[in-house]
Amino acid sequence: MVAKRVGRNEELAQFLRAMRARVRPEDVGFVGGGRRRTSGLRRQEVAQLAAVSVEWYVRLEQGWASAPSVAVLDGLARALRLSSAERRHLHVIARGEAPVASPKALPVASSLRMLMDGMPLLPAYLIDFRFDVLARNSAAAALFGEDFGSGDTDNVARMLFLATHMREMQLEWTQVAREAVGNLRAALGRCPGDSRLLEVIGELKTASPEFVRWWDDHTIRERAHGTKRITHQSVGDLTVHYDTLVTANEASQSLVVLTPADSASERCLRVLMVDQAGSLDRPGLHAFPARVRHPLVPSGGVPSERAPGQRAVAGVRAPSPSTSSCADPSR
């Protein structure tokens, strides 16, 4: 009895044949030209480059072979010079699952800058998978302070555990901090060898007993949406929603946007922006260069450390104290 092909194997066979046909032999070290029956690589050449047997590769390209391993698929991706998107597609059609991608260091896209700049009343900031703050808009600076994104607030996890004033802003600090630990644990699972991520985790282990306790319980808490309560010295308490929007690129960047959960909190954000208007020449968005290192933070905090050539963060001034609270509609 002849086994019936499954749809995924047929899709895989067609994809491999198409990718093989577009690779020129001379591009991968083989002699091109001459009398070739195919415009691209021969099957035996792909097998040689991917370090698999010719017989097995022929069966794979005909749609008869069983699901290949992750290592074999990565070998085929290299042999066929697949892009990151094509490699992901290869894994999906061959195994039904996407491979773990290694994030790349990419600059903040100008379109993301404009997007954040176009939300003057909504605090927004861009982070990478390590929780490093890559950019923020003026509303985020008005809420968290003009130094947000530098010094001990250059990383959201470091900020929660090491910056006393930011910790005090979080009325539900334990919940928010535990989520941050769970996110770091998940990030380490995806990128176990990332030096910057290991640096952040190592620093927090040294500086925070709470971090160590929650890290050791191996809890994974990844949340893209939620609600939290914060307090601000000028406007009192606010309730905000937070949404994390992941960019569809190879940098694994995430845009975090805070939106007011009620009309009182919306008024608070408006008051903050009005208070800062005198020092704003235009709607501001600030991107931060790559950090050189992050020394341990002593109990009194550390001054802002800049990479070589980094300019001081310009933007909004610190909010002035106010005796009124916009969180109370009656006041």
Short mmCIF file of N, CA, C and O in Angstrom, two decimals, residues 146-217:
data_model
loop_
_atom_site.label_atom_id
_atom_site.label_comp_id
_atom_site.label_asym_id
_atom_site.label_seq_id
_atom_site.Cartn_x
_atom_site.Cartn_y
_atom_site.Cartn_z
N GLU A 146 11.99 63.51 33.21
CA GLU A 146 12.75 63.76 31.98
C GLU A 146 13.96 62.86 31.84
O GLU A 146 14.50 62.69 30.75
N ASP A 147 14.40 62.23 32.92
CA ASP A 147 15.53 61.31 32.84
C ASP A 147 15.12 59.89 32.46
O ASP A 147 15.99 59.01 32.36
N PHE A 148 13.83 59.66 32.27
CA PHE A 148 13.37 58.32 31.93
C PHE A 148 14.04 57.86 30.64
O PHE A 148 13.98 58.51 29.62
N GLY A 149 14.68 56.70 30.70
CA GLY A 149 15.42 56.17 29.56
C GLY A 149 16.91 56.30 29.70
O GLY A 149 17.66 55.88 28.83
N SER A 150 17.37 56.89 30.82
CA SER A 150 18.80 57.04 31.06
C SER A 150 19.10 56.72 32.51
O SER A 150 18.19 56.59 33.34
N GLY A 151 20.38 56.56 32.85
CA GLY A 151 20.75 56.28 34.22
C GLY A 151 20.13 54.99 34.73
O GLY A 151 20.14 53.96 34.05
N ASP A 152 19.54 55.04 35.94
CA ASP A 152 18.95 53.83 36.51
C ASP A 152 17.55 53.56 35.99
O ASP A 152 16.89 52.64 36.44
N THR A 153 17.09 54.36 35.01
CA THR A 153 15.82 54.07 34.36
C THR A 153 16.00 53.73 32.88
O THR A 153 15.09 53.87 32.08
N ASP A 154 17.22 53.29 32.52
CA ASP A 154 17.48 52.95 31.12
C ASP A 154 16.95 51.57 30.75
O ASP A 154 16.97 51.18 29.59
N ASN A 155 16.49 50.83 31.75
CA ASN A 155 15.95 49.49 31.54
C ASN A 155 14.76 49.35 32.48
O ASN A 155 14.85 49.68 33.66
N VAL A 156 13.63 48.86 31.96
CA VAL A 156 12.41 48.82 32.77
C VAL A 156 12.56 47.93 33.98
O VAL A 156 12.08 48.25 35.08
N ALA A 157 13.23 46.80 33.85
CA ALA A 157 13.43 45.91 34.99
C ALA A 157 14.34 46.55 36.03
O ALA A 157 14.07 46.50 37.24
N ARG A 158 15.44 47.15 35.59
CA ARG A 158 16.33 47.84 36.51
C ARG A 158 15.59 48.98 37.21
O ARG A 158 15.77 49.23 38.41
N MET A 159 14.76 49.67 36.46
CA MET A 159 14.00 50.79 37.00
C MET A 159 13.09 50.35 38.13
O MET A 159 13.01 50.98 39.19
N LEU A 160 12.41 49.23 37.95
CA LEU A 160 11.46 48.76 38.95
C LEU A 160 12.14 48.33 40.24
O LEU A 160 11.60 48.53 41.33
N PHE A 161 13.33 47.75 40.13
CA PHE A 161 13.99 47.21 41.31
C PHE A 161 15.03 48.15 41.91
O PHE A 161 15.30 48.08 43.12
N LEU A 162 15.62 49.03 41.11
CA LEU A 162 16.76 49.81 41.58
C LEU A 162 16.49 51.30 41.71
O LEU A 162 17.25 51.99 42.41
N ALA A 163 15.49 51.83 41.04
CA ALA A 163 15.18 53.26 41.13
C ALA A 163 14.07 53.47 42.16
O ALA A 163 12.91 53.16 41.90
N THR A 164 14.42 54.01 43.31
CA THR A 164 13.48 54.13 44.41
C THR A 164 12.25 54.94 44.04
O THR A 164 11.11 54.56 44.34
N HIS A 165 12.46 56.08 43.36
CA HIS A 165 11.32 56.94 43.02
C HIS A 165 10.37 56.26 42.04
O HIS A 165 9.15 56.45 42.12
N MET A 166 10.91 55.44 41.12
CA MET A 166 10.04 54.73 40.18
C MET A 166 9.30 53.59 40.88
O MET A 166 8.14 53.30 40.57
N ARG A 167 9.96 52.98 41.84
CA ARG A 167 9.31 51.92 42.60
C ARG A 167 8.14 52.48 43.40
O ARG A 167 7.07 51.88 43.48
N GLU A 168 8.33 53.65 43.99
CA GLU A 168 7.27 54.26 44.79
C GLU A 168 6.10 54.72 43.94
O GLU A 168 4.98 54.86 44.45
N MET A 169 6.31 54.96 42.66
CA MET A 169 5.20 55.35 41.78
C MET A 169 4.23 54.20 41.56
O MET A 169 3.04 54.43 41.29
N GLN A 170 4.71 52.97 41.64
CA GLN A 170 3.88 51.80 41.34
C GLN A 170 3.07 51.42 42.58
O GLN A 170 3.60 50.88 43.55
N LEU A 171 1.77 51.69 42.55
CA LEU A 171 0.92 51.37 43.70
C LEU A 171 0.71 49.86 43.84
O LEU A 171 0.30 49.39 44.90
N GLU A 172 0.96 49.12 42.77
CA GLU A 172 0.88 47.66 42.82
C GLU A 172 2.23 47.10 42.37
O GLU A 172 2.33 46.30 41.45
N TRP A 173 3.28 47.54 43.09
CA TRP A 173 4.64 47.24 42.67
C TRP A 173 4.91 45.74 42.60
O TRP A 173 5.54 45.26 41.65
N THR A 174 4.42 44.97 43.57
CA THR A 174 4.71 43.54 43.58
C THR A 174 4.22 42.85 42.31
O THR A 174 4.93 42.05 41.69
N GLN A 175 3.00 43.17 41.91
CA GLN A 175 2.44 42.57 40.69
C GLN A 175 3.26 42.95 39.47
O GLN A 175 3.63 42.08 38.66
N VAL A 176 3.57 44.23 39.34
CA VAL A 176 4.31 44.71 38.16
C VAL A 176 5.72 44.14 38.14
O VAL A 176 6.22 43.71 37.10
N ALA A 177 6.37 44.11 39.31
CA ALA A 177 7.74 43.62 39.37
C ALA A 177 7.81 42.12 39.08
O ALA A 177 8.73 41.65 38.39
N ARG A 178 6.85 41.36 39.58
CA ARG A 178 6.85 39.92 39.32
C ARG A 178 6.63 39.64 37.83
O ARG A 178 7.19 38.70 37.28
N GLU A 179 5.79 40.45 37.19
CA GLU A 179 5.60 40.30 35.75
C GLU A 179 6.92 40.55 35.01
O GLU A 179 7.25 39.85 34.05
N ALA A 180 7.66 41.56 35.47
CA ALA A 180 8.94 41.87 34.83
C ALA A 180 9.92 40.71 34.97
O ALA A 180 10.62 40.35 34.02
N VAL A 181 9.96 40.09 36.15
CA VAL A 181 10.84 38.94 36.36
C VAL A 181 10.42 37.79 35.44
O VAL A 181 11.27 37.14 34.82
N GLY A 182 9.12 37.55 35.33
CA GLY A 182 8.64 36.48 34.45
C GLY A 182 8.98 36.73 33.00
O GLY A 182 9.30 35.80 32.25
N ASN A 183 8.91 38.00 32.58
CA ASN A 183 9.27 38.33 31.21
C ASN A 183 10.76 38.13 30.96
O ASN A 183 11.17 37.66 29.90
N LEU A 184 11.59 38.51 31.93
CA LEU A 184 13.03 38.29 31.78
C LEU A 184 13.36 36.80 31.71
O LEU A 184 14.22 36.37 30.94
N ARG A 185 12.66 36.00 32.51
CA ARG A 185 12.87 34.55 32.49
C ARG A 185 12.52 33.99 31.11
O ARG A 185 13.24 33.15 30.56
N ALA A 186 11.41 34.44 30.53
CA ALA A 186 11.02 33.98 29.19
C ALA A 186 12.02 34.44 28.14
O ALA A 186 12.35 33.70 27.21
N ALA A 187 12.50 35.68 28.27
CA ALA A 187 13.48 36.20 27.32
C ALA A 187 14.77 35.40 27.37
O ALA A 187 15.39 35.12 26.33
N LEU A 188 15.19 35.00 28.57
CA LEU A 188 16.41 34.20 28.69
C LEU A 188 16.23 32.83 28.05
O LEU A 188 17.18 32.28 27.48
N GLY A 189 15.01 32.27 28.12
CA GLY A 189 14.76 31.00 27.46
C GLY A 189 14.90 31.09 25.95
O GLY A 189 15.36 30.16 25.30
N ARG A 190 14.53 32.24 25.39
CA ARG A 190 14.63 32.43 23.94
C ARG A 190 16.05 32.80 23.52
O ARG A 190 16.49 32.44 22.43
N CYS A 191 16.74 33.55 24.36
CA CYS A 191 18.08 34.04 24.01
C CYS A 191 19.04 33.77 25.16
O CYS A 191 19.48 34.71 25.85
N PRO A 192 19.39 32.50 25.41
CA PRO A 192 20.17 32.16 26.60
C PRO A 192 21.59 32.70 26.61
O PRO A 192 22.19 32.82 27.67
N GLY A 193 22.13 33.05 25.46
CA GLY A 193 23.52 33.49 25.43
C GLY A 193 23.69 34.99 25.26
O GLY A 193 24.80 35.46 25.05
N ASP A 194 22.62 35.77 25.37
CA ASP A 194 22.72 37.21 25.15
C ASP A 194 23.45 37.86 26.33
O ASP A 194 23.00 37.81 27.47
N SER A 195 24.57 38.51 26.05
CA SER A 195 25.42 39.05 27.11
C SER A 195 24.75 40.19 27.86
O SER A 195 24.88 40.30 29.09
N ARG A 196 24.05 41.06 27.14
CA ARG A 196 23.40 42.19 27.81
C ARG A 196 22.27 41.70 28.72
O ARG A 196 22.11 42.19 29.84
N LEU A 197 21.50 40.73 28.26
CA LEU A 197 20.43 40.18 29.08
C LEU A 197 21.00 39.53 30.33
O LEU A 197 20.48 39.72 31.44
N LEU A 198 22.07 38.78 30.19
CA LEU A 198 22.72 38.15 31.34
C LEU A 198 23.27 39.20 32.30
O LEU A 198 23.27 39.02 33.53
N GLU A 199 23.73 40.31 31.75
CA GLU A 199 24.24 41.41 32.59
C GLU A 199 23.14 42.00 33.45
O GLU A 199 23.32 42.23 34.66
N VAL A 200 21.98 42.25 32.84
CA VAL A 200 20.86 42.81 33.59
C VAL A 200 20.41 41.86 34.70
O VAL A 200 20.21 42.26 35.85
N ILE A 201 20.27 40.59 34.35
CA ILE A 201 19.82 39.59 35.33
C ILE A 201 20.84 39.46 36.45
O ILE A 201 20.49 39.41 37.64
N GLY A 202 22.13 39.42 36.11
CA GLY A 202 23.16 39.32 37.12
C GLY A 202 23.18 40.50 38.06
O GLY A 202 23.35 40.35 39.29
N GLU A 203 23.00 41.69 37.52
CA GLU A 203 22.97 42.89 38.36
C GLU A 203 21.79 42.87 39.32
O GLU A 203 21.93 43.18 40.52
N LEU A 204 20.62 42.47 38.83
CA LEU A 204 19.44 42.44 39.69
C LEU A 204 19.55 41.36 40.76
O LEU A 204 19.08 41.53 41.88
N LYS A 205 20.18 40.24 40.42
CA LYS A 205 20.41 39.21 41.42
C LYS A 205 21.30 39.73 42.55
O LYS A 205 21.11 39.38 43.73
N THR A 206 22.28 40.54 42.20
CA THR A 206 23.20 41.07 43.20
C THR A 206 22.55 42.15 44.06
O THR A 206 22.81 42.23 45.27
N ALA A 207 21.67 42.95 43.45
CA ALA A 207 21.16 44.14 44.13
C ALA A 207 19.81 43.96 44.80
O ALA A 207 19.45 44.75 45.68
N SER A 208 19.03 42.94 44.44
CA SER A 208 17.66 42.85 44.94
C SER A 208 17.32 41.45 45.46
O SER A 208 17.23 40.50 44.67
N PRO A 209 17.09 41.31 46.76
CA PRO A 209 16.65 40.02 47.31
C PRO A 209 15.30 39.58 46.75
O PRO A 209 15.07 38.38 46.55
N GLU A 210 14.41 40.55 46.50
CA GLU A 210 13.10 40.18 45.94
C GLU A 210 13.26 39.57 44.56
O GLU A 210 12.59 38.59 44.21
N PHE A 211 14.15 40.16 43.77
CA PHE A 211 14.38 39.61 42.42
C PHE A 211 14.88 38.18 42.52
O PHE A 211 14.43 37.30 41.78
N VAL A 212 15.83 37.94 43.42
CA VAL A 212 16.38 36.59 43.58
C VAL A 212 15.30 35.60 43.96
O VAL A 212 15.22 34.49 43.40
N ARG A 213 14.43 35.96 44.88
CA ARG A 213 13.36 35.05 45.33
C ARG A 213 12.40 34.71 44.20
O ARG A 213 12.05 33.55 44.00
N TRP A 214 12.01 35.72 43.43
CA TRP A 214 11.06 35.47 42.34
C TRP A 214 11.75 34.80 41.15
O TRP A 214 11.12 34.03 40.44
N TRP A 215 13.01 35.11 40.94
CA TRP A 215 13.74 34.47 39.85
C TRP A 215 13.86 32.97 40.11
O TRP A 215 13.71 32.17 39.20
N ASP A 216 14.12 32.61 41.33
CA ASP A 216 14.33 31.21 41.67
C ASP A 216 13.05 30.38 41.63
O ASP A 216 13.13 29.14 41.60
N ASP A 217 11.87 31.01 41.62
CA ASP A 217 10.64 30.20 41.55
C ASP A 217 10.24 29.88 40.11
O ASP A 217 9.26 29.18 39.87
#
